[in-house]
Short mmCIF file of C-alpha atoms in Angstrom, two decimals:
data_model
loop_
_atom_site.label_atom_id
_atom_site.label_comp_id
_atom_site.label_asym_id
_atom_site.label_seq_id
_atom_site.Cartn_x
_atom_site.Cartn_y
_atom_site.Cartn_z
CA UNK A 10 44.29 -28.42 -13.63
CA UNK A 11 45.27 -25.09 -12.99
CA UNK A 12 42.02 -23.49 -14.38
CA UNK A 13 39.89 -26.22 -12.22
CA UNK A 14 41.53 -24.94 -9.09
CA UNK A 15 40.77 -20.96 -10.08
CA UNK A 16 37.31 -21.95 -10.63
CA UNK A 17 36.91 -23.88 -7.39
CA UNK A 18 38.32 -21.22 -5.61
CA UNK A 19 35.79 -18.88 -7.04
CA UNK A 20 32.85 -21.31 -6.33
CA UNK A 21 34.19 -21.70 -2.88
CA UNK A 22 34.22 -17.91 -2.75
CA UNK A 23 31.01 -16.98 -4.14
CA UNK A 24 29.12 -19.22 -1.23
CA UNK A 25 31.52 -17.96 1.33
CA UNK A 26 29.79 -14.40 0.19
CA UNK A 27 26.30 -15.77 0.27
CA UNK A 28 26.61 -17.83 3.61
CA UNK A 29 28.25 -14.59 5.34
CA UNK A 30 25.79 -11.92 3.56
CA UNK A 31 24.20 -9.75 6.04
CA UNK A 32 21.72 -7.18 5.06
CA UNK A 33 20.57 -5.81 8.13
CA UNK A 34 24.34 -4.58 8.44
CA UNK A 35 24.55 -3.51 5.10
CA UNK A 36 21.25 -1.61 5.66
CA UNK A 37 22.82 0.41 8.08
CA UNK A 38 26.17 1.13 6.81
CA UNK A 39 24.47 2.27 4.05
CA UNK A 40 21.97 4.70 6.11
CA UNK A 41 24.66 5.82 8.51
CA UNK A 42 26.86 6.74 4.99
CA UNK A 43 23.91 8.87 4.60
CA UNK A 44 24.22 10.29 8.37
CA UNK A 45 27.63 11.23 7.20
CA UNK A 46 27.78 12.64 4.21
CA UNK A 47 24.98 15.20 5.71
CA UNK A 48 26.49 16.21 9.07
CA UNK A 49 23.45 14.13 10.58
CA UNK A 50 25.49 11.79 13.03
CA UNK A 51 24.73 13.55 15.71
CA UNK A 52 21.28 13.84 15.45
CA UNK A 53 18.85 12.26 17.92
CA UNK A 54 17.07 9.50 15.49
CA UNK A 55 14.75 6.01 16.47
CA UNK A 56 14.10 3.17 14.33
CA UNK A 57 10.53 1.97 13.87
CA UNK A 58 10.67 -1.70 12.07
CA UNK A 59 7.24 -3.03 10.66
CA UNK A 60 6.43 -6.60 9.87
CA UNK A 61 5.74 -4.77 6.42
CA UNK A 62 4.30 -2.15 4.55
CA UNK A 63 3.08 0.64 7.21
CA UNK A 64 -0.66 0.61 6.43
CA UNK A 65 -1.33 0.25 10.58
CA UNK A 66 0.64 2.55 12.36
CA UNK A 67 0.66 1.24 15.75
CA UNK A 68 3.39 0.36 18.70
CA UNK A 69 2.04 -2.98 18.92
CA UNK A 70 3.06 -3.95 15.38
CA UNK A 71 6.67 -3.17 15.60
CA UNK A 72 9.60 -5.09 16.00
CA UNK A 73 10.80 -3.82 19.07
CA UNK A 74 14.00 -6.43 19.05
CA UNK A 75 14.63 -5.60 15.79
CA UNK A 76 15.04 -1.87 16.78
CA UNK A 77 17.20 -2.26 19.36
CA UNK A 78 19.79 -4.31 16.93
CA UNK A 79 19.34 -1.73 14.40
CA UNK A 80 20.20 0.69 16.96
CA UNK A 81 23.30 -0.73 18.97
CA UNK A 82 24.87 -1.26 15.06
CA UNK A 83 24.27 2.17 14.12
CA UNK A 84 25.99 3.43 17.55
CA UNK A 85 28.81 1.16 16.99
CA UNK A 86 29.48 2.87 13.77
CA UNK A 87 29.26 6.68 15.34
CA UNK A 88 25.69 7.80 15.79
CA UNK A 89 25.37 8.11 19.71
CA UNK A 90 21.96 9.39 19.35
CA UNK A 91 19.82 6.54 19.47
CA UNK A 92 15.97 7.17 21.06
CA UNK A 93 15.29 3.53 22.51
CA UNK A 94 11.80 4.75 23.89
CA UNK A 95 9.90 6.69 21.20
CA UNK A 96 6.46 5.84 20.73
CA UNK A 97 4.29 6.11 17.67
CA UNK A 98 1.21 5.89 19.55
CA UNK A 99 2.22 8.76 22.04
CA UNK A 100 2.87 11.22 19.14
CA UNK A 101 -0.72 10.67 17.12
CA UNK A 102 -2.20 11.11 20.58
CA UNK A 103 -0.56 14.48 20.80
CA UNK A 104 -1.75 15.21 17.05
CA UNK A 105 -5.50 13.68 16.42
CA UNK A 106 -6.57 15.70 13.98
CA UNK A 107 -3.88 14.55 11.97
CA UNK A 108 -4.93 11.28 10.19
CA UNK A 109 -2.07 10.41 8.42
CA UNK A 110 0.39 8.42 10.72
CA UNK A 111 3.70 9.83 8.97
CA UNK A 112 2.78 13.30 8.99
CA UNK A 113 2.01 12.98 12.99
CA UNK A 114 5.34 11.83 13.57
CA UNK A 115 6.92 14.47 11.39
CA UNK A 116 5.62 16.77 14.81
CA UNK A 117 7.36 15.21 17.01
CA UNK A 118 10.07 17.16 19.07
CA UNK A 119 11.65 13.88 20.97
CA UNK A 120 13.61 13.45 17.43
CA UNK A 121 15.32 14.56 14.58
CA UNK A 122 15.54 11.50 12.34
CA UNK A 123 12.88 8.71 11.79
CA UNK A 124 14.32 5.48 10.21
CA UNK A 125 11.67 3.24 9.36
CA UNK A 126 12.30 -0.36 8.42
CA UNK A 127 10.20 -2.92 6.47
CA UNK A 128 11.69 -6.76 6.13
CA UNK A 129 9.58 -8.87 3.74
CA UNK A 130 10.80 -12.40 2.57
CA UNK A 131 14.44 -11.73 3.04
CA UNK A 132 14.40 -7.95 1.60
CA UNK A 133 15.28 -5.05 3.94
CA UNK A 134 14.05 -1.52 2.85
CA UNK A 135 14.76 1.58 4.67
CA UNK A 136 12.85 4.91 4.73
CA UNK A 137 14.79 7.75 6.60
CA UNK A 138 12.92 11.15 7.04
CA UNK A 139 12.25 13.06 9.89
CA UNK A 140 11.43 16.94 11.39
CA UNK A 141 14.70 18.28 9.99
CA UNK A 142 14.00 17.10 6.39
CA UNK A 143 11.10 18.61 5.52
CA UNK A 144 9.33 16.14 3.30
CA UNK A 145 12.40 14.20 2.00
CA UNK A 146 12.50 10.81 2.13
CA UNK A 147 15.64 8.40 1.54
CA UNK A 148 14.99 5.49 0.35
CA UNK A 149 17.57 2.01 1.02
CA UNK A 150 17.79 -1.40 0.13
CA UNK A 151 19.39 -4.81 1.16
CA UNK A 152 19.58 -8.56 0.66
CA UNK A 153 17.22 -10.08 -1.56
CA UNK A 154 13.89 -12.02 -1.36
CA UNK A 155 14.06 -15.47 -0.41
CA UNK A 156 11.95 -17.57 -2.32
CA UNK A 157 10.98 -20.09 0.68
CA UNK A 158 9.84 -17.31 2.24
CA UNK A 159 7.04 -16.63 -0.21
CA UNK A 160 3.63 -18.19 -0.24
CA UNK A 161 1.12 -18.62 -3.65
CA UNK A 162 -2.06 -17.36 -3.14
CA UNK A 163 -5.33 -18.64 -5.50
CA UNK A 164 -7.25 -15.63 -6.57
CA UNK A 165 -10.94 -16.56 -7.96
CA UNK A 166 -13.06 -14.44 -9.55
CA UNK A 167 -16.43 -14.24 -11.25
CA UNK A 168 -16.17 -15.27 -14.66
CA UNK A 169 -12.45 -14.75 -14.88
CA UNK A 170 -9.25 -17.56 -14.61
CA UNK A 171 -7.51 -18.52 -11.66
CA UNK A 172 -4.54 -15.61 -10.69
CA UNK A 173 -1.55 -16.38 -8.66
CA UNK A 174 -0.53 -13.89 -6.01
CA UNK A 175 2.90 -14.49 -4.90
CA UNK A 176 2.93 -13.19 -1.26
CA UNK A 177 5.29 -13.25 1.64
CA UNK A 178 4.37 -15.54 4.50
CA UNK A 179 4.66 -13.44 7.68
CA UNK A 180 2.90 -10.42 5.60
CA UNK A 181 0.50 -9.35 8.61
CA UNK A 182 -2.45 -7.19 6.60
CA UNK A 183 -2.98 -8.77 3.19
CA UNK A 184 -4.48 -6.34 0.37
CA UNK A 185 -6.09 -8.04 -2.55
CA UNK A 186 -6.71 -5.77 -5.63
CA UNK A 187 -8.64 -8.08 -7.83
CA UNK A 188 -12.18 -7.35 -8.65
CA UNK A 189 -14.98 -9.46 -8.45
CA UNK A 190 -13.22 -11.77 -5.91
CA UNK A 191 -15.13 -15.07 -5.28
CA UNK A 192 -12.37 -17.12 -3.28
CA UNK A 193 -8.89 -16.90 -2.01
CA UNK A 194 -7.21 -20.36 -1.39
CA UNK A 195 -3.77 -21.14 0.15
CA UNK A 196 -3.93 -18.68 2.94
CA UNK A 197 -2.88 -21.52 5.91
CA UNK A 198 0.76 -20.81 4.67
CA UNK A 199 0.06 -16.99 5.95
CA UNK A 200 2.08 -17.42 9.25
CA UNK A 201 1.21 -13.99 10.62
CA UNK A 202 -2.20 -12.94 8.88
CA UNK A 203 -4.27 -10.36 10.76
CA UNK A 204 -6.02 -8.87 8.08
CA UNK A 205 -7.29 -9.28 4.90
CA UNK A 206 -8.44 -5.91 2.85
CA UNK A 207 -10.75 -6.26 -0.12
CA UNK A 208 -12.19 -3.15 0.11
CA UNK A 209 -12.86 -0.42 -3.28
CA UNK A 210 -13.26 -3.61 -5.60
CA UNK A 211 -17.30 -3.09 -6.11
CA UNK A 212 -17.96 -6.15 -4.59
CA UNK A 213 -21.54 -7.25 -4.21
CA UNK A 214 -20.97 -10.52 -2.15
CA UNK A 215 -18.06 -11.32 0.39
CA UNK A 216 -14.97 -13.33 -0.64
CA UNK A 217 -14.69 -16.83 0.97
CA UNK A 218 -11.44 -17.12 2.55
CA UNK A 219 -9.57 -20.72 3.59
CA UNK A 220 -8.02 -19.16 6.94
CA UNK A 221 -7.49 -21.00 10.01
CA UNK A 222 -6.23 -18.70 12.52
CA UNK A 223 -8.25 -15.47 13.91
CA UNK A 224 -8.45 -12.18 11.47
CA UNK A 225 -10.37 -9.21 10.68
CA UNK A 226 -11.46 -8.11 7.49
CA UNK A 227 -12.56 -4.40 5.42
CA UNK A 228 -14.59 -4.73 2.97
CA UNK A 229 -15.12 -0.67 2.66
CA UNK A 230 -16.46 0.98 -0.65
CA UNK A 231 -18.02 -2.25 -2.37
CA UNK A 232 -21.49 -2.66 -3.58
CA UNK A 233 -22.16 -5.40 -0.86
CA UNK A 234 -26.27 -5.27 -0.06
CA UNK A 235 -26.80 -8.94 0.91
CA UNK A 236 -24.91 -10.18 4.13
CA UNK A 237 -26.42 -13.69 5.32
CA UNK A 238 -24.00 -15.11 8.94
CA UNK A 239 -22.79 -18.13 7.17
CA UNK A 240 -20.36 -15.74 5.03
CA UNK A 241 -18.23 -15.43 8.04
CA UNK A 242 -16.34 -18.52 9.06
CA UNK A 243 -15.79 -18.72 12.78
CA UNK A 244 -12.36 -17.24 13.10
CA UNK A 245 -13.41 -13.83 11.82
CA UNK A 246 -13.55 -11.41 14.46
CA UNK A 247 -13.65 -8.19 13.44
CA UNK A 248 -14.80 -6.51 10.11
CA UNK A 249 -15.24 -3.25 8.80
CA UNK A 250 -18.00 -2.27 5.85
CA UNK A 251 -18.23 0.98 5.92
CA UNK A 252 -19.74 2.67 2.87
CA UNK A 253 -21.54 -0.14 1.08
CA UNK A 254 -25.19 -0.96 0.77
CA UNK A 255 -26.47 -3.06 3.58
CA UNK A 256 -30.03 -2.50 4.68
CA UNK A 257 -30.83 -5.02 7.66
CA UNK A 258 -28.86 -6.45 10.54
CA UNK A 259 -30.92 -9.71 10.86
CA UNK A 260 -27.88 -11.81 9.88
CA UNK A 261 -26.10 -10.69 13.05
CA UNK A 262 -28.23 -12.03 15.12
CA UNK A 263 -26.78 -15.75 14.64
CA UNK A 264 -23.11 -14.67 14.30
CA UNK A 265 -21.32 -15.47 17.87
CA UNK A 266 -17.53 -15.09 16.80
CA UNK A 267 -17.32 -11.31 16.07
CA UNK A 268 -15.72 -8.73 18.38
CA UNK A 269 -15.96 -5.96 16.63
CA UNK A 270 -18.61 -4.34 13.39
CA UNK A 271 -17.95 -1.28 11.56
CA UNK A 272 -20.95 -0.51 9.23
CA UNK A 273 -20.81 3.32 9.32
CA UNK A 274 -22.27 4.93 6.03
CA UNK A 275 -24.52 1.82 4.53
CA UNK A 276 -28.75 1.76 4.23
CA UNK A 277 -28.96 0.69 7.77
CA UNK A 278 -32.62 0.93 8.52
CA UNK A 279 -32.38 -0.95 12.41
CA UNK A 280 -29.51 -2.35 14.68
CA UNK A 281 -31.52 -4.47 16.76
CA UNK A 282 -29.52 -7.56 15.92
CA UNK A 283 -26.13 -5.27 16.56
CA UNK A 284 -27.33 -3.99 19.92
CA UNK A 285 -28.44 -7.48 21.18
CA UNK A 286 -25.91 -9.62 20.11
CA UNK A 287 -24.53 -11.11 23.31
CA UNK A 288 -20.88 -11.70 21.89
CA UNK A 289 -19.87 -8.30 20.46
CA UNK A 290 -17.86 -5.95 21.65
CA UNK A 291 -18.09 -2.27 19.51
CA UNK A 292 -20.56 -1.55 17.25
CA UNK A 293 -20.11 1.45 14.90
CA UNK A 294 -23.25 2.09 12.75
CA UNK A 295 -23.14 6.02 12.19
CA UNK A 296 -24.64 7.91 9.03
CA UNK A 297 -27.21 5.30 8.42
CA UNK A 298 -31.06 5.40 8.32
CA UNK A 299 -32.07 4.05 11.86
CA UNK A 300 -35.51 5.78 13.44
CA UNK A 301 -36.59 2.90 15.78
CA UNK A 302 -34.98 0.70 17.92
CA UNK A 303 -36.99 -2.27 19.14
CA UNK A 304 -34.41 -3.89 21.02
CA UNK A 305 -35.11 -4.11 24.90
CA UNK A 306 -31.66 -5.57 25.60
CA UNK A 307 -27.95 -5.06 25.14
CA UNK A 308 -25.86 -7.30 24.61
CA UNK A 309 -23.74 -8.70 27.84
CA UNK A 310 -20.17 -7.80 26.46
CA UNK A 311 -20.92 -4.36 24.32
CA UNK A 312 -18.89 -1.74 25.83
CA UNK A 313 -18.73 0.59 22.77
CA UNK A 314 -21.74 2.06 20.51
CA UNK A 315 -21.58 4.91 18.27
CA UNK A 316 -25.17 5.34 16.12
CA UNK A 317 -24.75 9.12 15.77
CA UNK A 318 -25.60 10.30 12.78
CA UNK A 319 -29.09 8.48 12.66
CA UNK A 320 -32.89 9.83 12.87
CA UNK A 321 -33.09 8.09 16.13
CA UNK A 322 -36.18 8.86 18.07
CA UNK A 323 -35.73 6.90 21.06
CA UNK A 324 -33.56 4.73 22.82
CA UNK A 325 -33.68 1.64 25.24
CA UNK A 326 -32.27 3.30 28.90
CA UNK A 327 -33.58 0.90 30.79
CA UNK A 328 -31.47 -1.82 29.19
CA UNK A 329 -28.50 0.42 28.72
CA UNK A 330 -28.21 0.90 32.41
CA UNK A 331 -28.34 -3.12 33.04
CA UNK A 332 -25.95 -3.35 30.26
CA UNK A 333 -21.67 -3.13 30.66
CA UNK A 334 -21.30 -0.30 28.12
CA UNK A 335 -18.09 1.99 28.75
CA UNK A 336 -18.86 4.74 25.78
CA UNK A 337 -22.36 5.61 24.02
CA UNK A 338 -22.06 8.36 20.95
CA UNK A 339 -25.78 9.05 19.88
CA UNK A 340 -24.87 12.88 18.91
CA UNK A 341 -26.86 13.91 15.67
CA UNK A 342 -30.44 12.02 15.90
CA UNK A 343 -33.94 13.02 17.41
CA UNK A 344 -34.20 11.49 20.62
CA UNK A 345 -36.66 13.10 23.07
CA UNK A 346 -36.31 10.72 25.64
CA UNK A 347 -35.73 11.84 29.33
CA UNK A 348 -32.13 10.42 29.49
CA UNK A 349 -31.61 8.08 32.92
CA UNK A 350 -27.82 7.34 33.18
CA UNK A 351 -27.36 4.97 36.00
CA UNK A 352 -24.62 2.96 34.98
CA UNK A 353 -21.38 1.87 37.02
CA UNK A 354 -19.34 0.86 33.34
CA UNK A 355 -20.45 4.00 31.77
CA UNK A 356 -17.68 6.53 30.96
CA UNK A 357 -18.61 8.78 28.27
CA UNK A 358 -22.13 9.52 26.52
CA UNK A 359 -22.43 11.87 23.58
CA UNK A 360 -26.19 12.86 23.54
CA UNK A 361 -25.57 16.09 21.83
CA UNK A 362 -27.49 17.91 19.16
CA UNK A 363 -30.29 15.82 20.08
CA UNK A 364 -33.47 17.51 20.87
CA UNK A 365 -33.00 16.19 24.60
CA UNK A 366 -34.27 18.28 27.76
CA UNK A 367 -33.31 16.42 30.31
CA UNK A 368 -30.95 14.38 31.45
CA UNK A 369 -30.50 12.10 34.98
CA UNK A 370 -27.29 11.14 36.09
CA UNK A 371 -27.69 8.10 38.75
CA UNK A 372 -25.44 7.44 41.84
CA UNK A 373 -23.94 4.19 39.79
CA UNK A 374 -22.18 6.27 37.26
CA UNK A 375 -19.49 7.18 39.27
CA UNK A 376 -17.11 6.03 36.63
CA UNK A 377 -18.92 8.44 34.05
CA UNK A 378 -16.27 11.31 32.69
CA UNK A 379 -17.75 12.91 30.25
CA UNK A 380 -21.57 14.31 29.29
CA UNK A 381 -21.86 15.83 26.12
CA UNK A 382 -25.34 17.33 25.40
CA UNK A 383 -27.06 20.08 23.83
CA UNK A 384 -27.22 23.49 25.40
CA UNK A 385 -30.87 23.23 25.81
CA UNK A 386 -31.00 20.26 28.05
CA UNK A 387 -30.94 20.37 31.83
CA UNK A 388 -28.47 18.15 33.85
CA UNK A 389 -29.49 15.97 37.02
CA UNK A 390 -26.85 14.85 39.54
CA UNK A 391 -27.81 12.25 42.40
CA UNK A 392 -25.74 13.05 45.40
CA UNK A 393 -22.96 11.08 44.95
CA UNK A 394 -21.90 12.80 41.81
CA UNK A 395 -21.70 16.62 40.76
CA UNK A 396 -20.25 18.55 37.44
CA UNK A 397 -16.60 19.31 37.34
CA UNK A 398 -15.19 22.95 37.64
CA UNK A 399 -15.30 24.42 34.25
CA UNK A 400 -11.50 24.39 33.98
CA UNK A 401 -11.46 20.88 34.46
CA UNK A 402 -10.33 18.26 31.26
CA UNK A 403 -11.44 14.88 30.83
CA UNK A 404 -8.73 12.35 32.23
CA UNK A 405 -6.38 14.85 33.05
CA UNK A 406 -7.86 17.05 35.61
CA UNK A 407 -10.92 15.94 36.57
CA UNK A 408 -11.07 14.88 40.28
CA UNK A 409 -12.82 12.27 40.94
CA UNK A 410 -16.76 11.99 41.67
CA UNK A 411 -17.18 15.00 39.03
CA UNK A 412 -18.51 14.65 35.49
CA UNK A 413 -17.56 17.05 33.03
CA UNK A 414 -20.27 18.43 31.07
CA UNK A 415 -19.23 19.58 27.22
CA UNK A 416 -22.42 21.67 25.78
CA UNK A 417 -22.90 21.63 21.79
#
């Protein structure tokens, strides 16, 4: 009897532990032990939390909430120091050259300490770094995943058997490693999908995907060469496929769900279907093989269109300036045209290194910011309008009514 009671007592125990288990504390303890044994308590520091794995490094992706309990525990245990207000986006503004996300922030002068926090299916992990360390990175760890948490994923593939992917539910940017992907089934259990990467798996046709909520997909560095509209389902609304081997944009023409196209570096011979399409957004189609366009419209809702890097010979101003684009890049082709900007969307065209002599800037693009042309062309104002003081930077001081004009 006595033995029954001991073990009870332990059982009782033993949930008591599990029911009152608390990682996110333990997390901290565990990084402010750090703090300590370092002399670092007093060092200005921020938490960043992600939904999970930092492949986008943006503001809008973070736990903000989360932060802020992270913080107030790490104060109540001694570290004063906490940066409520530090912004990721703010710092790789001040650094664009700098790609990588991390090493941006390790510029920053608004702190010494970067905590960064991932949470997937139960498991915490902390990453603390920072200005002060160089490139040392701690590494921490609580809780443990929770199974009910986790979703099974159906991986087919050409000529292979069915894998299993076991995958977290709330994971928010899904990367799929398996080549020669046909179909992925069981994705409705994804809670907080946004985007699904099957890119560098030498794929020659597009996966087929059983998701019912919006997402975006990249598809970079495959063999694709074929793209037909009904490969997209309807909640796709953004995808990337750069680098690949698509020839022809005919297929867009009947797609009326996606936002956004990346398609830099492919065979791209036109973009007729790209620049017409009434429901897109931003088109990027640089370092293709474009010479003509035939188009003579663009599409109602394209704000954004970079096809620099092309052999471009001419280009459609008419319907450009009954259009609602915001930014044009066309830098790096062989347009001759007499350039007629008369646009009240347009903010910023990039006709440089273009063989270009002339261009004529209307009295409706007063919004416009920034010209950039070659040095050989000659600029036209109407009125209205006139070229900033050479001193003067884009969006910062710039008065208005003044364009700046960048020569390369």
């Amino acid at each position: 009897m006595k033995k029954l009671s001991i073990f009870l007592i332990y059982l009782i125990g033993t949930a008591t532990c599990s029911l009152y288990a608390d990682p996110q504390n333990d997390l901290v303890k565990s990084i402010y032990a750090t703090l300590e044994k370092k002399n670092w308590v007093d060092k200005r520091f921020a938490f960043i939390v992600w939904p999970d794995y930092m492949n986008l490094c943006e503001d809008r992706l973070r736990d903000r909430k989360k932060e802020e309990e992270f913080g107030a525990l790490m104060q109540s245990l001694g570290a004063k120091n906490f940066v409520k207000d530090f912004s990721v986006d703010a710092e790789k503004s001040l650094n664009p050259e700098i790609t990588r996300c991390l090493t941006a922030l390790l510029k920053t002068k608004k702190i010494d300490l970067i905590i960064t926090i991932n949470i997937i299916a139960g498991l915490y992990k902390g990453f603390l770094y920072g200005p002060i360390l160089d490139n040392r990175v701690f590494h921490f760890s609580a809780g443990k995943t929770d199974l009910s948490q986790q979703a099974t994923l159906r991986l087919e593939a050409d000529g292979k058997e069915v894998d299993e992917l076991k995958i977290h539910k709330d994971i928010r940017r899904l990367s799929i490693r398996n080549r020669f992907l046909y179909r992925i089934t069981g994705m409705s259990a994804l809670t907080d999908l946004e985007t699904i990467n099957v890119s560098d798996l030498d794929l020659q046709n597009i996966p087929k995907f059983d998701f019912d909520r919006p997402y975006s997909i990249s598809m970079n560095n495959n063999s694709i060469k074929d793209v037909h509209a009904t490969d997209f389902d309807k909640n796709v609304f953004s995808i990337e496929m750069y680098r690949n081997l698509i020839e022809d944009d005919v297929w867009f023409c009947d797609i009326d769900s996606i936002k956004e196209v990346n398609i830099t570096r492919n065979k791209l011979r036109v973009a007729d279907c790209l620049l017409s399409n009434d429901h897109v957004e931003k088109v990027s189609g640089s370092f293709n093989y474009i010479s003509n366009i035939s188009a003579r419209k663009i599409g109602k809702k394209l704000q954004f269109l970079d096809l620099s890097y092309n052999g471009i010979r001419s280009f459609p101003w008419n319907a450009v300036n009954e259009s609602s684009l915001k930014e044009v890049d066309l830098s790096n082709n062989q347009i001759y045209d007499i350039v007629t900007l008369n646009l009240a969307t347009i903010e910023k065209v990039d006709i440089s290194k273009n063989p270009t002599l002339k261009v004529v800037v209307g009295e409706k693009s007063k919004n416009l910011r920034l010209l950039r042309i070659s040095p050989n062309a000659v600029v036209e104002f109407s009125n209205s309008l006139k070229r900033c003081e050479s001193g003067d930077k884009v969006n910062k001081t710039a008065p208005n009514g003044c364009v700046v004009v960048e020569y390369e």
